[in-house]
PDB file of C-alpha atoms in Angstrom:
ATOM      1  CA  MET Z   1       0.150   0.372  -0.282  1.00 39.00           C
ATOM      2  CA  ARG Z   2       0.994   3.566  -0.781  1.00 44.00           C
ATOM      3  CA  SER Z   3       1.981   5.584   1.958  1.00 44.00           C
ATOM      4  CA  THR Z   4       0.524   8.453   0.353  1.00 49.00           C
ATOM      5  CA  ALA Z   5      -2.594   7.110  -0.522  1.00 50.00           C
ATOM      6  CA  VAL Z   6      -4.833   8.603   2.408  1.00 48.00           C
ATOM      7  CA  ARG Z   7      -3.361  11.827   1.241  1.00 49.00           C
ATOM      8  CA  ARG Z   8      -3.960  11.118  -2.407  1.00 51.00           C
ATOM      9  CA  ALA Z   9      -7.909  10.320  -1.385  1.00 51.00           C
ATOM     10  CA  ALA Z  10      -8.337  13.658   0.403  1.00 49.00           C
ATOM     11  CA  LEU Z  11      -7.036  15.045  -2.944  1.00 49.00           C
ATOM     12  CA  ALA Z  12      -9.055  13.062  -4.991  1.00 51.00           C
ATOM     13  CA  ALA Z  13     -12.269  14.161  -2.739  1.00 48.00           C
ATOM     14  CA  SER Z  14     -11.221  18.165  -3.457  1.00 43.00           C
ATOM     15  CA  THR Z  15     -11.885  17.009  -7.528  1.00 44.00           C
ATOM     16  CA  ALA Z  16     -15.356  18.671  -8.645  1.00 41.00           C
ATOM     17  CA  ALA Z  17     -16.458  15.107  -9.796  1.00 44.00           C
ATOM     18  CA  PHE Z  18     -15.080  13.211  -6.769  1.00 46.00           C
ATOM     19  CA  ALA Z  19     -16.762  15.763  -4.699  1.00 42.00           C
ATOM     20  CA  LEU Z  20     -19.981  15.412  -6.453  1.00 45.00           C
ATOM     21  CA  LEU Z  21     -20.483  12.145  -6.251  1.00 46.00           C
ATOM     22  CA  VAL Z  22     -19.752  12.598  -2.270  1.00 44.00           C
ATOM     23  CA  THR Z  23     -21.532  15.013  -1.072  1.00 43.00           C
ATOM     24  CA  ALA Z  24     -24.502  13.982  -3.764  1.00 43.00           C
ATOM     25  CA  CYS Z  25     -25.004  10.845  -1.496  1.00 43.00           C
ATOM     26  CA  GLY Z  26     -26.421  10.199   1.966  1.00 40.00           C
ATOM     27  CA  GLY Z  27     -25.153   6.873   4.406  1.00 37.00           C
ATOM     28  CA  GLY Z  28     -26.018   2.903   3.586  1.00 36.00           C
ATOM     29  CA  SER Z  29     -24.472  -0.239   1.830  1.00 35.00           C
ATOM     30  CA  GLY Z  30     -23.056  -1.614  -1.477  1.00 35.00           C
ATOM     31  CA  ASP Z  31     -23.233  -3.596  -4.011  1.00 36.00           C
ATOM     32  CA  ASP Z  32     -22.040  -5.998  -7.264  1.00 37.00           C
ATOM     33  CA  GLY Z  33     -21.789  -6.818 -10.480  1.00 36.00           C
ATOM     34  CA  LYS Z  34     -19.240  -5.360 -13.089  1.00 37.00           C
ATOM     35  CA  HIS Z  35     -19.722  -3.804 -17.011  1.00 38.00           C
ATOM     36  CA  GLU Z  36     -16.706  -4.938 -19.366  1.00 40.00           C
ATOM     37  CA  GLY Z  37     -16.892  -4.770 -23.162  1.00 45.00           C
ATOM     38  CA  GLY Z  38     -18.487  -2.027 -25.352  1.00 53.00           C
ATOM     39  CA  SER Z  39     -21.476   0.060 -26.058  1.00 54.00           C
ATOM     40  CA  SER Z  40     -24.936  -1.592 -27.158  1.00 55.00           C
ATOM     41  CA  ALA Z  41     -25.810  -0.423 -30.779  1.00 51.00           C
ATOM     42  CA  ALA Z  42     -29.414   1.667 -31.215  1.00 50.00           C
ATOM     43  CA  PRO Z  43     -32.597  -0.759 -32.926  1.00 47.00           C
ATOM     44  CA  GLU Z  44     -33.787   0.087 -36.095  1.00 47.00           C
ATOM     45  CA  ALA Z  45     -35.661   3.098 -36.461  1.00 44.00           C
ATOM     46  CA  THR Z  46     -38.723   3.061 -34.168  1.00 51.00           C
ATOM     47  CA  PRO Z  47     -41.572   6.262 -33.640  1.00 56.00           C
ATOM     48  CA  ALA Z  48     -39.847   8.723 -31.703  1.00 66.00           C
ATOM     49  CA  ALA Z  49     -41.144   7.976 -27.884  1.00 83.00           C
ATOM     50  CA  LYS Z  50     -42.614  10.746 -25.915  1.00 90.00           C
ATOM     51  CA  ALA Z  51     -40.687  12.893 -23.738  1.00 94.00           C
ATOM     52  CA  LEU Z  52     -41.534  12.735 -19.681  1.00 96.00           C
ATOM     53  CA  THR Z  53     -42.375  14.968 -17.765  1.00 97.00           C
ATOM     54  CA  ALA Z  54     -40.455  16.202 -14.788  1.00 95.00           C
ATOM     55  CA  ALA Z  55     -43.033  14.698 -12.607  1.00 97.00           C
ATOM     56  CA  GLU Z  56     -42.978  11.422 -14.520  1.00 97.00           C
ATOM     57  CA  LEU Z  57     -39.778  11.440 -13.896  1.00 96.00           C
ATOM     58  CA  GLU Z  58     -39.708  12.099 -10.573  1.00 96.00           C
ATOM     59  CA  LYS Z  59     -41.949   9.128 -10.714  1.00 96.00           C
ATOM     60  CA  ALA Z  60     -39.769   6.877 -12.241  1.00 97.00           C
ATOM     61  CA  ALA Z  61     -36.535   7.744 -10.638  1.00 97.00           C
ATOM     62  CA  LEU Z  62     -35.281   5.307  -8.651  1.00 97.00           C
ATOM     63  CA  ALA Z  63     -36.393   5.014  -4.536  1.00 97.00           C
ATOM     64  CA  GLN Z  64     -34.739   2.968  -1.400  1.00 96.00           C
ATOM     65  CA  ALA Z  65     -37.692   0.357  -2.398  1.00 97.00           C
ATOM     66  CA  ASP Z  66     -36.168   0.229  -5.922  1.00 97.00           C
ATOM     67  CA  VAL Z  67     -32.638  -1.191  -4.913  1.00 96.00           C
ATOM     68  CA  THR Z  68     -31.513  -4.438  -2.409  1.00 94.00           C
ATOM     69  CA  SER Z  69     -28.922  -2.498  -0.246  1.00 93.00           C
ATOM     70  CA  GLY Z  70     -27.157   0.891  -0.473  1.00 94.00           C
ATOM     71  CA  LYS Z  71     -29.110   4.235   0.610  1.00 95.00           C
ATOM     72  CA  VAL Z  72     -30.563   5.991  -2.271  1.00 96.00           C
ATOM     73  CA  THR Z  73     -31.145  10.040  -1.352  1.00 93.00           C
ATOM     74  CA  THR Z  74     -33.927  11.500  -3.436  1.00 91.00           C
ATOM     75  CA  LYS Z  75     -33.700  15.126  -2.339  1.00 85.00           C
ATOM     76  CA  VAL Z  76     -30.107  16.030  -3.692  1.00 73.00           C
ATOM     77  CA  PRO Z  77     -28.836  19.144  -2.265  1.00 67.00           C
ATOM     78  CA  ALA Z  78     -28.968  22.206  -3.806  1.00 59.00           C
ATOM     79  CA  GLY Z  79     -26.299  23.283  -6.438  1.00 58.00           C
ATOM     80  CA  ASP Z  80     -25.128  19.185  -6.897  1.00 60.00           C
ATOM     81  CA  PRO Z  81     -24.268  18.371  -9.118  1.00 67.00           C
ATOM     82  CA  VAL Z  82     -22.878  21.215 -11.082  1.00 80.00           C
ATOM     83  CA  ALA Z  83     -24.863  23.332 -13.736  1.00 89.00           C
ATOM     84  CA  GLN Z  84     -23.652  21.914 -17.904  1.00 93.00           C
ATOM     85  CA  ASP Z  85     -22.894  25.388 -18.311  1.00 93.00           C
ATOM     86  CA  GLU Z  86     -20.141  25.000 -15.608  1.00 93.00           C
ATOM     87  CA  VAL Z  87     -18.718  22.456 -17.131  1.00 95.00           C
ATOM     88  CA  THR Z  88     -15.936  23.231 -20.029  1.00 95.00           C
ATOM     89  CA  THR Z  89     -13.468  21.107 -22.073  1.00 96.00           C
ATOM     90  CA  ASP Z  90      -9.914  21.627 -24.215  1.00 95.00           C
ATOM     91  CA  ASP Z  91     -11.647  19.642 -26.844  1.00 95.00           C
ATOM     92  CA  GLU Z  92     -15.685  20.029 -27.583  1.00 96.00           C
ATOM     93  CA  ALA Z  93     -15.542  16.745 -29.130  1.00 96.00           C
ATOM     94  CA  CYS Z  94     -15.147  15.202 -25.300  1.00 97.00           C
ATOM     95  CA  ALA Z  95     -17.419  17.471 -23.951  1.00 97.00           C
ATOM     96  CA  PRO Z  96     -20.384  14.798 -23.562  1.00 97.00           C
ATOM     97  CA  LEU Z  97     -18.084  11.990 -21.316  1.00 97.00           C
ATOM     98  CA  ALA Z  98     -17.363  15.867 -19.479  1.00 97.00           C
ATOM     99  CA  TYR Z  99     -20.478  16.411 -18.984  1.00 96.00           C
ATOM    100  CA  ALA Z 100     -21.555  12.774 -18.039  1.00 96.00           C
ATOM    101  CA  GLN Z 101     -18.424  12.236 -15.720  1.00 94.00           C
ATOM    102  CA  ALA Z 102     -19.029  15.886 -13.717  1.00 93.00           C
ATOM    103  CA  GLY Z 103     -22.783  14.141 -13.217  1.00 92.00           C
ATOM    104  CA  THR Z 104     -24.333  16.527 -15.225  1.00 94.00           C
ATOM    105  CA  TYR Z 105     -26.202  15.905 -18.877  1.00 96.00           C
ATOM    106  CA  ALA Z 106     -25.762  15.872 -22.762  1.00 96.00           C
ATOM    107  CA  GLY Z 107     -27.475  17.414 -25.494  1.00 96.00           C
ATOM    108  CA  THR Z 108     -30.904  20.058 -23.682  1.00 96.00           C
ATOM    109  CA  PRO Z 109     -33.299  17.666 -21.602  1.00 97.00           C
ATOM    110  CA  ALA Z 110     -36.911  18.858 -21.985  1.00 96.00           C
ATOM    111  CA  ALA Z 111     -36.763  17.527 -18.260  1.00 96.00           C
ATOM    112  CA  THR Z 112     -34.421  16.211 -15.461  1.00 95.00           C
ATOM    113  CA  ALA Z 113     -34.584  14.545 -12.041  1.00 95.00           C
ATOM    114  CA  ARG Z 114     -31.773  13.806  -9.855  1.00 94.00           C
ATOM    115  CA  ARG Z 115     -31.093  10.667  -7.160  1.00 95.00           C
ATOM    116  CA  SER Z 116     -28.049   9.500  -5.612  1.00 94.00           C
ATOM    117  CA  TRP Z 117     -27.056   5.890  -4.081  1.00 96.00           C
ATOM    118  CA  LEU Z 118     -24.493   5.033  -1.540  1.00 94.00           C
ATOM    119  CA  GLY Z 119     -22.971   2.089  -1.092  1.00 92.00           C
ATOM    120  CA  GLU Z 120     -21.320   0.625   2.749  1.00 83.00           C
ATOM    121  CA  PRO Z 121     -17.753   0.591   3.931  1.00 75.00           C
ATOM    122  CA  LYS Z 122     -15.747  -2.419   4.580  1.00 76.00           C
ATOM    123  CA  LYS Z 123     -14.940  -3.269   7.774  1.00 79.00           C
ATOM    124  CA  PRO Z 124     -11.002  -3.058   8.292  1.00 79.00           C
ATOM    125  CA  ALA Z 125      -9.258  -6.659   8.786  1.00 79.00           C
ATOM    126  CA  GLU Z 126      -8.004  -7.548  11.976  1.00 80.00           C
ATOM    127  CA  GLY Z 127      -4.524  -6.058  13.158  1.00 78.00           C
ATOM    128  CA  ALA Z 128      -5.014  -3.676  10.188  1.00 77.00           C
ATOM    129  CA  SER Z 129      -2.854  -0.494  10.304  1.00 82.00           C
ATOM    130  CA  ALA Z 130      -4.205   2.858  11.074  1.00 76.00           C
ATOM    131  CA  GLU Z 131      -3.827   3.809   7.151  1.00 73.00           C
ATOM    132  CA  GLU Z 132      -5.670   1.091   5.995  1.00 74.00           C
ATOM    133  CA  SER Z 133      -8.431   1.244   8.612  1.00 75.00           C
ATOM    134  CA  VAL Z 134      -9.220   4.803   6.786  1.00 75.00           C
ATOM    135  CA  LEU Z 135      -9.025   3.811   3.240  1.00 74.00           C
ATOM    136  CA  ALA Z 136     -11.829   0.725   4.488  1.00 77.00           C
ATOM    137  CA  THR Z 137     -13.799   3.630   5.436  1.00 79.00           C
ATOM    138  CA  LEU Z 138     -13.176   4.677   1.943  1.00 83.00           C
ATOM    139  CA  ASP Z 139     -13.991   1.760   0.221  1.00 88.00           C
ATOM    140  CA  ILE Z 140     -17.300   2.677  -0.635  1.00 91.00           C
ATOM    141  CA  GLU Z 141     -19.029   3.287  -4.592  1.00 93.00           C
ATOM    142  CA  SER Z 142     -21.368   6.118  -5.098  1.00 93.00           C
ATOM    143  CA  VAL Z 143     -23.671   7.025  -7.613  1.00 95.00           C
ATOM    144  CA  ALA Z 144     -25.126  10.099  -8.783  1.00 94.00           C
ATOM    145  CA  LEU Z 145     -27.603   9.197 -11.301  1.00 96.00           C
ATOM    146  CA  THR Z 146     -29.409  11.958 -13.276  1.00 96.00           C
ATOM    147  CA  LEU Z 147     -32.628  11.018 -15.338  1.00 97.00           C
ATOM    148  CA  SER Z 148     -33.077  13.226 -18.567  1.00 97.00           C
ATOM    149  CA  SER Z 149     -35.946  13.041 -21.057  1.00 98.00           C
ATOM    150  CA  TYR Z 150     -35.666  14.563 -24.396  1.00 98.00           C
ATOM    151  CA  GLU Z 151     -37.588  15.625 -27.300  1.00 97.00           C
ATOM    152  CA  ASP Z 152     -37.605  15.469 -30.933  1.00 94.00           C
ATOM    153  CA  GLY Z 153     -34.480  12.626 -31.225  1.00 96.00           C
ATOM    154  CA  GLY Z 154     -32.774  14.574 -28.898  1.00 97.00           C
ATOM    155  CA  ALA Z 155     -31.778  10.878 -26.433  1.00 98.00           C
ATOM    156  CA  GLU Z 156     -31.174   9.626 -29.342  1.00 97.00           C
ATOM    157  CA  LYS Z 157     -28.979  12.376 -30.665  1.00 97.00           C
ATOM    158  CA  ALA Z 158     -27.128  12.388 -26.777  1.00 98.00           C
ATOM    159  CA  MET Z 159     -26.396   8.599 -27.291  1.00 98.00           C
ATOM    160  CA  LYS Z 160     -24.773   9.303 -30.382  1.00 97.00           C
ATOM    161  CA  ASP Z 161     -22.288  11.916 -28.919  1.00 98.00           C
ATOM    162  CA  LEU Z 162     -21.258  10.180 -26.226  1.00 98.00           C
ATOM    163  CA  GLY Z 163     -20.279   7.000 -28.131  1.00 97.00           C
ATOM    164  CA  THR Z 164     -18.059   9.468 -30.669  1.00 98.00           C
ATOM    165  CA  ALA Z 165     -16.840  11.202 -27.491  1.00 98.00           C
ATOM    166  CA  ALA Z 166     -15.323   7.733 -26.311  1.00 97.00           C
ATOM    167  CA  GLU Z 167     -14.065   6.977 -29.299  1.00 97.00           C
ATOM    168  CA  LYS Z 168     -12.269  10.200 -30.237  1.00 97.00           C
ATOM    169  CA  CYS Z 169     -11.432  10.990 -26.558  1.00 97.00           C
ATOM    170  CA  ALA Z 170     -10.060   7.548 -25.819  1.00 98.00           C
ATOM    171  CA  GLY Z 171      -6.308   9.246 -25.632  1.00 97.00           C
ATOM    172  CA  GLY Z 172      -7.611  11.724 -22.809  1.00 97.00           C
ATOM    173  CA  PHE Z 173      -9.099  14.964 -22.600  1.00 97.00           C
ATOM    174  CA  THR Z 174      -9.085  17.832 -19.901  1.00 96.00           C
ATOM    175  CA  TYR Z 175     -12.334  19.355 -18.550  1.00 96.00           C
ATOM    176  CA  THR Z 176     -13.337  22.037 -15.969  1.00 94.00           C
ATOM    177  CA  ALA Z 177     -16.105  21.648 -13.149  1.00 92.00           C
ATOM    178  CA  ASP Z 178     -17.502  24.239 -10.945  1.00 85.00           C
ATOM    179  CA  GLY Z 179     -13.328  25.635 -11.299  1.00 88.00           C
ATOM    180  CA  SER Z 180     -11.670  22.581 -10.443  1.00 90.00           C
ATOM    181  CA  GLU Z 181      -9.583  20.963 -13.096  1.00 93.00           C
ATOM    182  CA  THR Z 182      -9.273  16.958 -14.159  1.00 93.00           C
ATOM    183  CA  GLU Z 183      -7.250  15.458 -16.191  1.00 95.00           C
ATOM    184  CA  VAL Z 184      -8.214  12.522 -17.760  1.00 96.00           C
ATOM    185  CA  LEU Z 185      -5.875  10.483 -18.899  1.00 97.00           C
ATOM    186  CA  SER Z 186      -7.571   7.418 -20.757  1.00 97.00           C
ATOM    187  CA  VAL Z 187     -11.094   6.457 -21.643  1.00 98.00           C
ATOM    188  CA  VAL Z 188     -11.831   2.767 -22.284  1.00 97.00           C
ATOM    189  CA  THR Z 189     -15.297   1.407 -23.545  1.00 97.00           C
ATOM    190  CA  THR Z 190     -16.141  -1.523 -21.358  1.00 96.00           C
ATOM    191  CA  GLU Z 191     -19.208  -3.963 -21.538  1.00 94.00           C
ATOM    192  CA  ALA Z 192     -22.800  -1.747 -21.876  1.00 91.00           C
ATOM    193  CA  PRO Z 193     -25.086  -2.315 -19.439  1.00 92.00           C
ATOM    194  CA  LYS Z 194     -28.768  -4.376 -20.651  1.00 90.00           C
ATOM    195  CA  GLY Z 195     -32.503  -3.500 -20.807  1.00 93.00           C
ATOM    196  CA  GLY Z 196     -32.457  -0.117 -22.426  1.00 96.00           C
ATOM    197  CA  ASP Z 197     -32.751   0.724 -26.454  1.00 97.00           C
ATOM    198  CA  GLU Z 198     -29.254   1.785 -26.185  1.00 97.00           C
ATOM    199  CA  GLY Z 199     -26.316   1.470 -23.692  1.00 97.00           C
ATOM    200  CA  LEU Z 200     -22.559   2.608 -22.818  1.00 98.00           C
ATOM    201  CA  ALA Z 201     -20.226   2.384 -20.489  1.00 98.00           C
ATOM    202  CA  VAL Z 202     -16.788   3.651 -19.703  1.00 98.00           C
ATOM    203  CA  THR Z 203     -14.073   3.816 -17.198  1.00 97.00           C
ATOM    204  CA  MET Z 204     -11.527   7.040 -17.064  1.00 97.00           C
ATOM    205  CA  ALA Z 205      -8.477   7.147 -15.908  1.00 96.00           C
ATOM    206  CA  ILE Z 206      -8.021  10.447 -14.093  1.00 94.00           C
ATOM    207  CA  ASP Z 207      -4.890  11.967 -12.648  1.00 93.00           C
ATOM    208  CA  VAL Z 208      -4.189  12.143  -9.452  1.00 86.00           C
ATOM    209  CA  GLU Z 209      -1.169  13.593  -7.919  1.00 83.00           C
ATOM    210  CA  GLY Z 210       0.411  11.773 -10.875  1.00 86.00           C
ATOM    211  CA  ASP Z 211      -0.997   8.875 -10.420  1.00 87.00           C
ATOM    212  CA  LYS Z 212      -4.087   7.101 -12.347  1.00 91.00           C
ATOM    213  CA  ALA Z 213      -7.815   7.016 -10.483  1.00 93.00           C
ATOM    214  CA  PRO Z 214     -10.413   4.853 -12.096  1.00 95.00           C
ATOM    215  CA  MET Z 215     -13.626   6.728 -12.725  1.00 95.00           C
ATOM    216  CA  LYS Z 216     -16.762   5.242 -14.360  1.00 97.00           C
ATOM    217  CA  VAL Z 217     -19.882   5.947 -16.533  1.00 97.00           C
ATOM    218  CA  VAL Z 218     -22.722   4.087 -17.517  1.00 98.00           C
ATOM    219  CA  VAL Z 219     -25.552   5.663 -19.646  1.00 98.00           C
ATOM    220  CA  VAL Z 220     -28.789   4.089 -20.569  1.00 98.00           C
ATOM    221  CA  ARG Z 221     -31.669   5.239 -22.869  1.00 98.00           C
ATOM    222  CA  LYS Z 222     -35.226   4.035 -22.766  1.00 97.00           C
ATOM    223  CA  GLY Z 223     -37.233   5.564 -25.319  1.00 97.00           C
ATOM    224  CA  ALA Z 224     -37.179   9.651 -24.927  1.00 97.00           C
ATOM    225  CA  THR Z 225     -35.228   9.161 -21.046  1.00 98.00           C
ATOM    226  CA  VAL Z 226     -31.465   8.799 -20.904  1.00 98.00           C
ATOM    227  CA  ALA Z 227     -30.192   7.855 -17.369  1.00 98.00           C
ATOM    228  CA  TYR Z 228     -26.534   8.478 -16.716  1.00 98.00           C
ATOM    229  CA  PHE Z 229     -24.648   7.003 -13.613  1.00 97.00           C
ATOM    230  CA  PRO Z 230     -20.997   8.351 -12.934  1.00 96.00           C
ATOM    231  CA  ALA Z 231     -19.423   5.869 -10.393  1.00 96.00           C
ATOM    232  CA  MET Z 232     -16.698   6.387  -8.427  1.00 93.00           C
ATOM    233  CA  ASN Z 233     -14.772   4.935  -4.986  1.00 92.00           C
ATOM    234  CA  LEU Z 234     -12.412   6.857  -3.190  1.00 84.00           C
ATOM    235  CA  ALA Z 235     -10.175   4.033  -2.058  1.00 86.00           C
ATOM    236  CA  SER Z 236     -10.033   3.235  -5.473  1.00 88.00           C
ATOM    237  CA  ALA Z 237      -8.629   7.014  -6.208  1.00 84.00           C
ATOM    238  CA  ALA Z 238      -5.914   6.447  -3.300  1.00 81.00           C
ATOM    239  CA  SER Z 239      -4.259   2.935  -4.455  1.00 84.00           C
ATOM    240  CA  GLY Z 240      -5.627   3.354  -8.247  1.00 88.00           C
ATOM    241  CA  LYS Z 241      -7.400  -0.171  -8.256  1.00 89.00           C
ATOM    242  CA  ASP Z 242     -10.258  -0.670 -10.228  1.00 93.00           C
ATOM    243  CA  PHE Z 243     -13.348  -1.196  -8.195  1.00 94.00           C
ATOM    244  CA  THR Z 244     -16.403  -2.980  -9.055  1.00 93.00           C
ATOM    245  CA  PHE Z 245     -19.458  -0.804 -10.507  1.00 96.00           C
ATOM    246  CA  PRO Z 246     -22.768  -1.112  -8.488  1.00 95.00           C
ATOM    247  CA  ALA Z 247     -24.969  -2.949 -11.203  1.00 95.00           C
ATOM    248  CA  GLN Z 248     -27.980  -3.131  -9.249  1.00 95.00           C
ATOM    249  CA  VAL Z 249     -28.329   0.361  -9.282  1.00 97.00           C
ATOM    250  CA  VAL Z 250     -28.802   0.627 -13.193  1.00 97.00           C
ATOM    251  CA  GLU Z 251     -30.695  -2.555 -13.394  1.00 97.00           C
ATOM    252  CA  ALA Z 252     -33.457  -1.315 -10.929  1.00 97.00           C
ATOM    253  CA  GLN Z 253     -33.439   1.945 -12.298  1.00 97.00           C
ATOM    254  CA  VAL Z 254     -33.915   1.199 -16.113  1.00 97.00           C
ATOM    255  CA  ALA Z 255     -36.684  -1.688 -14.954  1.00 96.00           C
ATOM    256  CA  LYS Z 256     -38.086   1.448 -13.603  1.00 95.00           C
ATOM    257  CA  LEU Z 257     -38.464   3.295 -16.636  1.00 94.00           C
ATOM    258  CA  GLY Z 258     -40.488   0.604 -17.976  1.00 87.00           C
TER     259      GLY Z 258
END
């Protein structure tokens, strides 16, 4: 274990994306499942789905009863996450990924709803050092969920733009969210989630004090609604090791969208 791991975790927590996901969540317990592979392709053209209203999105958004573990927060604090216009990139082609990672949305939705999910910290091993005990308390997956409903094919365009960004920005990019700069070193497309009309999953390696730390984003389209699931784990930020994406959050939300 690196002697600077705890300090790196604190630095990671101070970046816009990490701070967003930590402050947007409450307490609770975590879960399982990992996505690896590629993005799912859109099906053949079908009649455009109707955009959901804000009230309909709130009704369709994740609730505590929909998950088997972890805590769902339905009242996300004001100012979390950052607004789309507070996110800028050094390469406009990468903007959709920057928006998703920062906890906002691509394109211009007609309505949105916010939720967050927080897992449960792992217990330190018997005889663990003070540093190992601190890292155990940080070993928590968290997800900042945004549901966005689009009119006139906007959902399909958002997915297309995200897929294009994942390809064009595989070598990395830099973005600024709410005044804090994050350097993305690489973008790797992993296995898309099932159950929606389209899906995309990526793992981004971001720079934390000269080392790499993983961040993950899963996006699913169901009809005219796009669900964004940026996820992180502070212990992984400290160690640089990969973490398991909490698939139950995606599965529960997609199932609720019908």
